[in-house]
Amino acid sequence: MIVEPKVRGFICTTAHPAGCRENVRQQIAYVKSQPGTQGPSRVLVLGSSTGYGLSSRIAAAFGCGAATLGVMYEKPSVKNRTASAGWYNTAAFEQFAQEAGLYAKTINGDAFSREIKEQVIETIRRDWGTVDCVIYSLAAPRRTAPDGVTYNSVLKTTGSDYTNKTIDLKTRTVFQVTIGPATQQEIDDTVRVMGGEDWMDWMKALSDAGVLAQKVITCAYSYLGPQLTHPVYLNGSIGMAKRHLHRTAQEITQAFPQVSAYISVNKALVTQSSAAIPIVPLYISILYRVMKEKNLHEGCIQQMYRLFHDRLFAEPVPVDGEGRIRLDDWEMREDVQVEVAGIWETISTQTVQDAADIDGYWEDFYQMFGFSVPGVDYSAQVDPVVPVPSIEE
Ligand code: NAI
């Protein structure tokens, strides 16, 4: 079939298998063009199919030569529907890994569940014995916790309303939006979904099963961002969850003597998760313009290569005053933020086309689903059914 993008709100409901494969190939090529990394050898990536998790897996495998076990929640193709982008990414990743002689297996299911934790432990025990690196890169709107209750996360402020500019990316109009405060219940529920509880559950389960190596590094991802996004991010409901995640890193390091747990604060990028946050897409579009002009722009793979090559396995691991790894160093550079803030002040529907990189935003958006990828022939027929080598359907 010929696959075309079908955009609905913040997502695209189709994905292009050849485009996703080409994306993965390009990320691998980037990592292979850089100096190799003395890093981990057996890496578990939770949330391995898109965004930062996929790039972490590629940096670990092709930068460090590591065996990788991924966990994702993706859909294979059914009837005439395409699979999800994460499915195609993973199919391509495993094929490239196999060709390179690298171990790569993936488990598709709910990472929050006990069942998937057991499957992962079983696989580690059988294939590896132990794991020496655990990347926690889940981004999910809801979580069914071990108590059987399903909690939903919200993207709201805490305390009071916040009004600022936002963009309708489709019509390219800039307008004021007011984001209302979350109730205490909504904040608590968001913490249950995006906080550190499940990360701790994973580390406990791996420790109890005796599959942690003598020295283990684990890392989860967070975001801080500039003042203008603080009410909706850092001090919003998601920020409360991230604070919990930060505390969990300290708790994990204290609870398991062989484990060092880190938070890496990453750059704001277009991913399936960040597109849903109000105000942030306008900020990202301005940031892209400023960072591209200054030759500082990075995508997920450049960020994750830096994480593996320069940070997570350096001795000592370079961290800020609060113990966090900072990959948002270039985003938060003073000259970048001063320029972004200046543009933010005056941006309007009339100026947005020049003042922000909306085309760059859309390019990244489409590319996440395998569209608009240079070098792909979109007029060619493709088979939507693509197997992930390690997954039996
Ligand atoms: P993403 O949406 O691209 O990736 C999420 C991953 O989690 C996918 O592999 C998906 O299959 C998996 N997943 C979701 N629910 C699952 C479940 N129940 N079971 C198993 N797998 C599941 O998200 P993105 O943006 O890469 O986010 C990853 C982390 O990075 C998050 O903690 C996010 O807050 C953080 N981050 C993101 C930034 C951004 O600008 N996108 C900036 C800084 C941090």
GROMACS .gro file of C-alpha atoms and ligand atoms in nm:
model
  437
    1MET     CA    1   0.000   0.000   0.000
    2ILE     CA    2   0.091   0.369  -0.025
    3VAL     CA    3   0.107   0.514   0.328
    4GLU     CA    4   0.014   0.874   0.391
    5PRO     CA    5   0.018   1.077   0.712
    6LYS     CA    6  -0.316   1.117   0.892
    7VAL     CA    7  -0.275   1.380   1.160
    8ARG     CA    8  -0.533   1.385   1.441
    9GLY     CA    9  -0.467   1.643   1.711
   10PHE     CA   10  -0.125   1.579   1.862
   11ILE     CA   11  -0.057   1.255   1.684
   12CYS     CA   12  -0.041   1.094   1.347
   13THR     CA   13  -0.247   0.776   1.324
   14THR     CA   14  -0.037   0.624   1.046
   15ALA     CA   15   0.334   0.551   1.030
   16HIS     CA   16   0.562   0.477   0.737
   17PRO     CA   17   0.772   0.161   0.770
   18ALA     CA   18   1.045   0.268   0.528
   19GLY     CA   19   1.063   0.619   0.678
   20CYS     CA   20   1.091   0.484   1.033
   21ARG     CA   21   1.362   0.244   0.919
   22GLU     CA   22   1.552   0.529   0.755
   23ASN     CA   23   1.524   0.737   1.074
   24VAL     CA   24   1.674   0.457   1.276
   25ARG     CA   25   1.944   0.402   1.015
   26GLN     CA   26   2.039   0.770   1.028
   27GLN     CA   27   2.055   0.767   1.408
   28ILE     CA   28   2.279   0.462   1.399
   29ALA     CA   29   2.499   0.625   1.133
   30TYR     CA   30   2.536   0.933   1.353
   31VAL     CA   31   2.650   0.728   1.652
   32LYS     CA   32   2.888   0.523   1.437
   33SER     CA   33   3.044   0.846   1.302
   34GLN     CA   34   3.139   0.950   1.658
   35PRO     CA   35   3.415   0.809   1.882
   36GLY     CA   36   3.315   0.486   2.056
   37THR     CA   37   3.222   0.473   2.424
   38GLN     CA   38   3.352   0.259   2.709
   39GLY     CA   39   3.013   0.195   2.860
   40PRO     CA   40   2.772  -0.072   2.977
   41SER     CA   41   2.745  -0.419   2.826
   42ARG     CA   42   2.389  -0.532   2.903
   43VAL     CA   43   2.131  -0.255   2.894
   44LEU     CA   44   1.760  -0.266   2.976
   45VAL     CA   45   1.571   0.024   2.817
   46LEU     CA   46   1.219   0.088   2.947
   47GLY     CA   47   1.035   0.289   2.681
   48SER     CA   48   1.273   0.187   2.402
   49SER     CA   49   1.073   0.246   2.085
   50THR     CA   50   1.054   0.625   2.029
   51GLY     CA   51   1.202   0.956   2.144
   52TYR     CA   52   1.474   0.955   2.405
   53GLY     CA   53   1.440   0.585   2.486
   54LEU     CA   54   1.498   0.473   2.126
   55SER     CA   55   1.800   0.701   2.098
   56SER     CA   56   1.934   0.570   2.431
   57ARG     CA   57   1.908   0.219   2.295
   58ILE     CA   58   2.090   0.316   1.975
   59ALA     CA   59   2.364   0.500   2.167
   60ALA     CA   60   2.411   0.199   2.400
   61ALA     CA   61   2.416  -0.058   2.120
   62PHE     CA   62   2.608   0.121   1.848
   63GLY     CA   63   2.818   0.350   2.067
   64CYS     CA   64   2.911   0.105   2.343
   65GLY     CA   65   2.856  -0.229   2.166
   66ALA     CA   66   2.602  -0.321   2.433
   67ALA     CA   67   2.340  -0.596   2.422
   68THR     CA   68   1.998  -0.433   2.467
   69LEU     CA   69   1.663  -0.550   2.593
   70GLY     CA   70   1.382  -0.305   2.519
   71VAL     CA   71   1.034  -0.268   2.665
   72MET     CA   72   0.771  -0.077   2.470
   73TYR     CA   73   0.396  -0.043   2.429
   74GLU     CA   74   0.337  -0.046   2.055
   75LYS     CA   75   0.087  -0.175   1.801
   76PRO     CA   76   0.171  -0.411   1.513
   77SER     CA   77  -0.012  -0.367   1.183
   78VAL     CA   78  -0.363  -0.515   1.179
   79LYS     CA   79  -0.565  -0.561   0.866
   80ASN     CA   80  -0.494  -0.256   0.652
   81ARG     CA   81  -0.377  -0.031   0.933
   82THR     CA   82  -0.012   0.053   0.968
   83ALA     CA   83   0.176  -0.042   1.283
   84SER     CA   84   0.273   0.237   1.522
   85ALA     CA   85   0.598   0.423   1.455
   86GLY     CA   86   0.762   0.267   1.762
   87TRP     CA   87   0.689  -0.077   1.623
   88TYR     CA   88   0.856   0.000   1.290
   89ASN     CA   89   1.148   0.171   1.467
   90THR     CA   90   1.202  -0.137   1.678
   91ALA     CA   91   1.176  -0.376   1.383
   92ALA     CA   92   1.445  -0.173   1.206
   93PHE     CA   93   1.662  -0.140   1.515
   94GLU     CA   94   1.663  -0.514   1.576
   95GLN     CA   95   1.749  -0.588   1.213
   96PHE     CA   96   2.041  -0.344   1.215
   97ALA     CA   97   2.158  -0.480   1.551
   98GLN     CA   98   2.144  -0.837   1.423
   99GLU     CA   99   2.346  -0.741   1.117
  100ALA     CA  100   2.605  -0.583   1.346
  101GLY     CA  101   2.618  -0.896   1.563
  102LEU     CA  102   2.457  -0.722   1.860
  103TYR     CA  103   2.206  -0.892   2.088
  104ALA     CA  104   1.868  -0.713   2.074
  105LYS     CA  105   1.535  -0.834   2.206
  106THR     CA  106   1.216  -0.645   2.278
  107ILE     CA  107   0.916  -0.710   2.499
  108ASN     CA  108   0.593  -0.542   2.395
  109GLY     CA  109   0.350  -0.478   2.679
  110ASP     CA  110   0.266  -0.265   2.980
  111ALA     CA  111   0.593  -0.188   3.160
  112PHE     CA  112   0.396  -0.086   3.469
  113SER     CA  113   0.263  -0.442   3.511
  114ARG     CA  114   0.406  -0.722   3.723
  115GLU     CA  115   0.373  -0.959   3.427
  116ILE     CA  116   0.608  -0.761   3.201
  117LYS     CA  117   0.857  -0.719   3.486
  118GLU     CA  118   0.859  -1.097   3.525
  119GLN     CA  119   0.907  -1.151   3.151
  120VAL     CA  120   1.201  -0.910   3.152
  121ILE     CA  121   1.359  -1.079   3.454
  122GLU     CA  122   1.314  -1.420   3.293
  123THR     CA  123   1.482  -1.299   2.974
  124ILE     CA  124   1.773  -1.139   3.161
  125ARG     CA  125   1.822  -1.452   3.370
  126ARG     CA  126   1.814  -1.682   3.068
  127ASP     CA  127   2.016  -1.470   2.822
  128TRP     CA  128   2.247  -1.249   3.028
  129GLY     CA  129   2.253  -1.347   3.393
  130THR     CA  130   2.265  -0.985   3.502
  131VAL     CA  131   2.199  -0.634   3.370
  132ASP     CA  132   2.444  -0.345   3.426
  133CYS     CA  133   2.243  -0.046   3.302
  134VAL     CA  134   1.873   0.039   3.326
  135ILE     CA  135   1.734   0.335   3.132
  136TYR     CA  136   1.391   0.451   3.246
  137SER     CA  137   1.231   0.647   2.960
  138LEU     CA  138   0.861   0.580   2.994
  139ALA     CA  139   0.620   0.861   2.906
  140ALA     CA  140   0.261   0.755   2.953
  141PRO     CA  141  -0.075   0.923   3.010
  142ARG     CA  142  -0.190   0.657   3.256
  143ARG     CA  143  -0.066   0.377   3.476
  144THR     CA  144  -0.236   0.083   3.636
  145ALA     CA  145  -0.044   0.055   3.962
  146PRO     CA  146   0.014  -0.266   4.160
  147ASP     CA  147  -0.297  -0.174   4.368
  148GLY     CA  148  -0.504  -0.239   4.054
  149VAL     CA  149  -0.615   0.126   4.025
  150THR     CA  150  -0.559   0.310   3.697
  151TYR     CA  151  -0.424   0.662   3.751
  152ASN     CA  152  -0.436   0.935   3.484
  153SER     CA  153  -0.184   1.215   3.451
  154VAL     CA  154  -0.279   1.573   3.369
  155LEU     CA  155  -0.081   1.866   3.227
  156LYS     CA  156  -0.203   2.153   3.445
  157THR     CA  157  -0.064   2.418   3.675
  158THR     CA  158  -0.067   2.389   4.051
  159GLY     CA  159  -0.214   2.667   4.262
  160SER     CA  160  -0.359   2.917   4.017
  161ASP     CA  161  -0.443   2.982   3.653
  162TYR     CA  162  -0.158   3.061   3.414
  163THR     CA  163  -0.214   3.264   3.101
  164ASN     CA  164   0.044   3.291   2.828
  165LYS     CA  165   0.090   3.250   2.455
  166THR     CA  166   0.052   2.924   2.275
  167ILE     CA  167   0.027   2.815   1.914
  168ASP     CA  168  -0.217   2.622   1.703
  169LEU     CA  169   0.044   2.450   1.492
  170LYS     CA  170  -0.203   2.359   1.219
  171THR     CA  171  -0.326   2.712   1.152
  172ARG     CA  172  -0.001   2.872   1.275
  173THR     CA  173  -0.194   3.112   1.493
  174VAL     CA  174  -0.060   3.245   1.819
  175PHE     CA  175  -0.315   3.313   2.091
  176GLN     CA  176  -0.351   3.341   2.467
  177VAL     CA  177  -0.432   3.027   2.656
  178THR     CA  178  -0.524   2.989   3.020
  179ILE     CA  179  -0.428   2.669   3.193
  180GLY     CA  180  -0.621   2.594   3.505
  181PRO     CA  181  -0.483   2.440   3.823
  182ALA     CA  182  -0.495   2.068   3.890
  183THR     CA  183  -0.683   1.947   4.197
  184GLN     CA  184  -0.477   1.777   4.468
  185GLN     CA  185  -0.618   1.445   4.348
  186GLU     CA  186  -0.502   1.516   3.991
  187ILE     CA  187  -0.154   1.610   4.115
  188ASP     CA  188  -0.131   1.295   4.326
  189ASP     CA  189  -0.246   1.085   4.031
  190THR     CA  190   0.007   1.249   3.794
  191VAL     CA  191   0.281   1.166   4.046
  192ARG     CA  192   0.161   0.803   4.049
  193VAL     CA  193   0.197   0.790   3.669
  194MET     CA  194   0.509   0.997   3.592
  195GLY     CA  195   0.683   1.000   3.930
  196GLY     CA  196   0.940   0.748   4.044
  197GLU     CA  197   0.721   0.477   4.199
  198ASP     CA  198   0.741   0.243   3.901
  199TRP     CA  199   1.114   0.307   3.854
  200MET     CA  200   1.165   0.196   4.215
  201ASP     CA  201   0.939  -0.107   4.155
  202TRP     CA  202   1.158  -0.207   3.861
  203MET     CA  203   1.480  -0.175   4.059
  204LYS     CA  204   1.330  -0.371   4.351
  205ALA     CA  205   1.206  -0.645   4.120
  206LEU     CA  206   1.545  -0.673   3.946
  207SER     CA  207   1.727  -0.672   4.280
  208ASP     CA  208   1.496  -0.928   4.442
  209ALA     CA  209   1.542  -1.155   4.140
  210GLY     CA  210   1.921  -1.129   4.176
  211VAL     CA  211   1.971  -1.005   3.820
  212LEU     CA  212   2.153  -0.680   3.900
  213ALA     CA  213   2.525  -0.684   3.817
  214GLN     CA  214   2.784  -0.587   4.078
  215LYS     CA  215   2.785  -0.232   3.948
  216VAL     CA  216   2.470  -0.089   3.792
  217ILE     CA  217   2.389   0.253   3.653
  218THR     CA  218   2.027   0.356   3.614
  219CYS     CA  219   1.901   0.680   3.468
  220ALA     CA  220   1.560   0.848   3.420
  221TYR     CA  221   1.485   1.161   3.219
  222SER     CA  222   1.352   1.496   3.325
  223TYR     CA  223   1.308   1.853   3.211
  224LEU     CA  224   1.347   2.191   3.380
  225GLY     CA  225   1.313   2.458   3.111
  226PRO     CA  226   1.293   2.838   3.130
  227GLN     CA  227   1.075   3.057   3.353
  228LEU     CA  228   0.802   3.096   3.095
  229THR     CA  229   0.722   2.723   3.096
  230HIS     CA  230   0.762   2.681   3.473
  231PRO     CA  231   0.393   2.723   3.567
  232VAL     CA  232   0.294   2.451   3.321
  233TYR     CA  233   0.601   2.229   3.352
  234LEU     CA  234   0.844   2.259   3.643
  235ASN     CA  235   0.583   2.390   3.887
  236GLY     CA  236   0.290   2.219   3.717
  237SER     CA  237   0.144   1.875   3.782
  238ILE     CA  238   0.409   1.707   3.561
  239GLY     CA  239   0.681   1.894   3.752
  240MET     CA  240   0.551   1.751   4.080
  241ALA     CA  241   0.589   1.406   3.928
  242LYS     CA  242   0.943   1.489   3.812
  243ARG     CA  243   1.034   1.609   4.164
  244HIS     CA  244   0.921   1.271   4.289
  245LEU     CA  245   1.134   1.108   4.019
  246HIS     CA  246   1.436   1.311   4.139
  247ARG     CA  247   1.382   1.199   4.498
  248THR     CA  248   1.347   0.842   4.376
  249ALA     CA  249   1.692   0.858   4.217
  250GLN     CA  250   1.837   0.933   4.561
  251GLU     CA  251   1.626   0.659   4.721
  252ILE     CA  252   1.738   0.401   4.466
  253THR     CA  253   2.105   0.488   4.522
  254GLN     CA  254   2.054   0.453   4.898
  255ALA     CA  255   1.847   0.133   4.880
  256PHE     CA  256   2.073  -0.074   4.652
  257PRO     CA  257   2.445  -0.059   4.734
  258GLN     CA  258   2.558  -0.163   4.385
  259VAL     CA  259   2.332   0.087   4.206
  260SER     CA  260   2.398   0.452   4.115
  261ALA     CA  261   2.078   0.624   4.002
  262TYR     CA  262   2.080   0.947   3.801
  263ILE     CA  263   1.840   1.197   3.657
  264SER     CA  264   1.937   1.340   3.322
  265VAL     CA  265   1.776   1.675   3.244
  266ASN     CA  266   1.732   1.669   2.868
  267LYS     CA  267   1.662   1.929   2.603
  268ALA     CA  268   1.305   2.013   2.496
  269LEU     CA  269   1.236   1.828   2.174
  270VAL     CA  270   0.941   1.736   1.960
  271THR     CA  271   0.829   1.389   2.066
  272GLN     CA  272   0.490   1.226   2.090
  273SER     CA  273   0.476   1.329   2.457
  274SER     CA  274   0.594   1.691   2.440
  275ALA     CA  275   0.349   1.781   2.161
  276ALA     CA  276   0.063   1.746   2.409
  277ILE     CA  277   0.184   2.009   2.657
  278PRO     CA  278   0.029   2.357   2.609
  279ILE     CA  279   0.271   2.653   2.556
  280VAL     CA  280   0.568   2.417   2.515
  281PRO     CA  281   0.534   2.368   2.134
  282LEU     CA  282   0.557   2.747   2.076
  283TYR     CA  283   0.860   2.761   2.305
  284ILE     CA  284   1.017   2.465   2.120
  285SER     CA  285   0.961   2.630   1.780
  286ILE     CA  286   1.136   2.948   1.895
  287LEU     CA  287   1.411   2.748   2.066
  288TYR     CA  288   1.472   2.546   1.748
  289ARG     CA  289   1.514   2.865   1.548
  290VAL     CA  290   1.759   3.017   1.796
  291MET     CA  291   1.960   2.698   1.850
  292LYS     CA  292   1.981   2.621   1.478
  293GLU     CA  293   2.105   2.974   1.409
  294LYS     CA  294   2.374   2.931   1.673
  295ASN     CA  295   2.462   2.586   1.543
  296LEU     CA  296   2.369   2.435   1.879
  297HIS     CA  297   2.063   2.237   1.778
  298GLU     CA  298   2.051   1.871   1.874
  299GLY     CA  299   1.800   1.592   1.826
  300CYS     CA  300   1.737   1.294   2.057
  301ILE     CA  301   2.031   1.098   1.920
  302GLN     CA  302   2.288   1.377   1.970
  303GLN     CA  303   2.161   1.421   2.325
  304MET     CA  304   2.173   1.052   2.406
  305TYR     CA  305   2.514   1.008   2.247
  306ARG     CA  306   2.643   1.285   2.476
  307LEU     CA  307   2.473   1.119   2.773
  308PHE     CA  308   2.644   0.785   2.712
  309HIS     CA  309   2.975   0.918   2.586
  310ASP     CA  310   3.042   1.218   2.813
  311ARG     CA  311   2.826   1.179   3.121
  312LEU     CA  312   2.679   0.855   3.249
  313PHE     CA  313   3.000   0.651   3.235
  314ALA     CA  314   3.251   0.926   3.310
  315GLU     CA  315   3.429   0.907   3.645
  316PRO     CA  316   3.314   1.101   3.829
  317VAL     CA  317   2.979   1.155   3.657
  318PRO     CA  318   2.950   1.533   3.598
  319VAL     CA  319   2.642   1.661   3.780
  320ASP     CA  320   2.499   1.997   3.890
  321GLY     CA  321   2.463   2.117   4.251
  322GLU     CA  322   2.156   1.899   4.291
  323GLY     CA  323   2.315   1.584   4.157
  324ARG     CA  324   2.151   1.597   3.814
  325ILE     CA  325   2.314   1.535   3.477
  326ARG     CA  326   2.251   1.838   3.255
  327LEU     CA  327   2.205   1.778   2.884
  328ASP     CA  328   1.997   2.095   2.867
  329ASP     CA  329   2.322   2.290   2.907
  330TRP     CA  330   2.307   2.438   2.557
  331GLU     CA  331   1.930   2.503   2.569
  332MET     CA  332   1.971   2.689   2.899
  333ARG     CA  333   2.278   2.888   2.791
  334GLU     CA  334   2.221   3.252   2.876
  335ASP     CA  335   2.258   3.385   2.522
  336VAL     CA  336   2.007   3.127   2.395
  337GLN     CA  337   1.751   3.202   2.664
  338VAL     CA  338   1.786   3.581   2.633
  339GLU     CA  339   1.714   3.554   2.262
  340VAL     CA  340   1.423   3.315   2.308
  341ALA     CA  341   1.270   3.543   2.574
  342GLY     CA  342   1.306   3.846   2.346
  343ILE     CA  343   1.126   3.669   2.061
  344TRP     CA  344   0.860   3.537   2.300
  345GLU     CA  345   0.773   3.892   2.411
  346THR     CA  346   0.675   4.010   2.065
  347ILE     CA  347   0.573   3.696   1.876
  348SER     CA  348   0.229   3.699   1.720
  349THR     CA  349   0.042   3.527   1.439
  350GLN     CA  350   0.181   3.792   1.203
  351THR     CA  351   0.545   3.729   1.294
  352VAL     CA  352   0.545   3.359   1.386
  353GLN     CA  353   0.651   3.233   1.044
  354ASP     CA  354   0.984   3.420   1.065
  355ALA     CA  355   1.031   3.439   1.438
  356ALA     CA  356   0.989   3.067   1.507
  357ASP     CA  357   1.090   2.748   1.331
  358ILE     CA  358   0.740   2.612   1.273
  359ASP     CA  359   0.856   2.430   0.961
  360GLY     CA  360   1.128   2.263   1.170
  361TYR     CA  361   0.867   2.163   1.427
  362TRP     CA  362   0.647   2.003   1.162
  363GLU     CA  363   0.945   1.835   1.002
  364ASP     CA  364   1.034   1.669   1.332
  365PHE     CA  365   0.669   1.586   1.392
  366TYR     CA  366   0.627   1.409   1.058
  367GLN     CA  367   0.964   1.241   1.084
  368MET     CA  368   0.863   1.085   1.417
  369PHE     CA  369   0.609   0.886   1.219
  370GLY     CA  370   0.843   0.811   0.931
  371PHE     CA  371   0.720   1.085   0.696
  372SER     CA  372   0.924   1.364   0.532
  373VAL     CA  373   1.241   1.164   0.581
  374PRO     CA  374   1.494   1.252   0.310
  375GLY     CA  375   1.589   0.958   0.091
  376VAL     CA  376   1.256   0.773   0.120
  377ASP     CA  377   1.038   0.715  -0.187
  378TYR     CA  378   0.687   0.783  -0.059
  379SER     CA  379   0.527   0.695  -0.391
  380ALA     CA  380   0.648   0.335  -0.362
  381GLN     CA  381   0.422   0.055  -0.242
  382VAL     CA  382   0.514  -0.070   0.106
  383ASP     CA  383   0.402  -0.370   0.307
  384PRO     CA  384   0.264  -0.244   0.642
  385VAL     CA  385   0.330  -0.581   0.803
  386VAL     CA  386   0.684  -0.570   0.935
  387PRO     CA  387   0.789  -0.824   1.197
  388VAL     CA  388   0.998  -0.733   1.501
  389PRO     CA  389   1.244  -1.024   1.487
  390SER     CA  390   1.233  -1.105   1.860
  391ILE     CA  391   0.853  -1.079   1.896
  392GLU     CA  392   0.629  -1.371   1.807
  393GLU     CA  393   0.288  -1.262   1.685
  394NAI     P1  394   0.802   0.916   2.386
  394NAI     O1  395   0.653   0.927   2.389
  394NAI     O2  396   0.872   0.938   2.257
  394NAI     O3  397   0.846   0.770   2.438
  394NAI     C1  398   0.778   0.699   2.535
  394NAI     C2  399   0.820   0.553   2.535
  394NAI     O4  400   0.752   0.486   2.643
  394NAI     C3  401   0.783   0.475   2.408
  394NAI     O5  402   0.884   0.381   2.382
  394NAI     C4  403   0.655   0.400   2.448
  394NAI     O6  404   0.634   0.278   2.377
  394NAI     C5  405   0.688   0.369   2.594
  394NAI     N1  406   0.570   0.346   2.678
  394NAI     C6  407   0.469   0.430   2.708
  394NAI     N2  408   0.382   0.370   2.793
  394NAI     C7  409   0.431   0.246   2.817
  394NAI     C8  410   0.388   0.137   2.894
  394NAI     N3  411   0.277   0.141   2.969
  394NAI     N4  412   0.462   0.023   2.892
  394NAI     C9  413   0.574   0.013   2.816
  394NAI     N5  414   0.621   0.115   2.742
  394NAI    C10  415   0.550   0.229   2.742
  394NAI     O7  416   0.853   1.014   2.501
  394NAI     P2  417   0.987   1.098   2.525
  394NAI     O8  418   0.958   1.240   2.499
  394NAI     O9  419   1.105   1.032   2.466
  394NAI    O10  420   0.996   1.087   2.685
  394NAI    C11  421   1.080   0.998   2.754
  394NAI    C12  422   1.122   1.063   2.884
  394NAI    O11  423   1.201   1.179   2.853
  394NAI    C13  424   1.006   1.112   2.971
  394NAI    O12  425   1.038   1.092   3.107
  394NAI    C14  426   1.002   1.262   2.941
  394NAI    O13  427   0.943   1.337   3.044
  394NAI    C15  428   1.150   1.289   2.928
  394NAI     N6  429   1.187   1.415   2.860
  394NAI    C16  430   1.131   1.451   2.740
  394NAI    C17  431   1.164   1.573   2.683
  394NAI    C18  432   1.103   1.617   2.553
  394NAI    O14  433   1.115   1.735   2.520
  394NAI     N7  434   1.043   1.530   2.478
  394NAI    C19  435   1.260   1.666   2.746
  394NAI    C20  436   1.319   1.614   2.866
  394NAI    C21  437   1.280   1.494   2.922
   0.00000   0.00000   0.00000
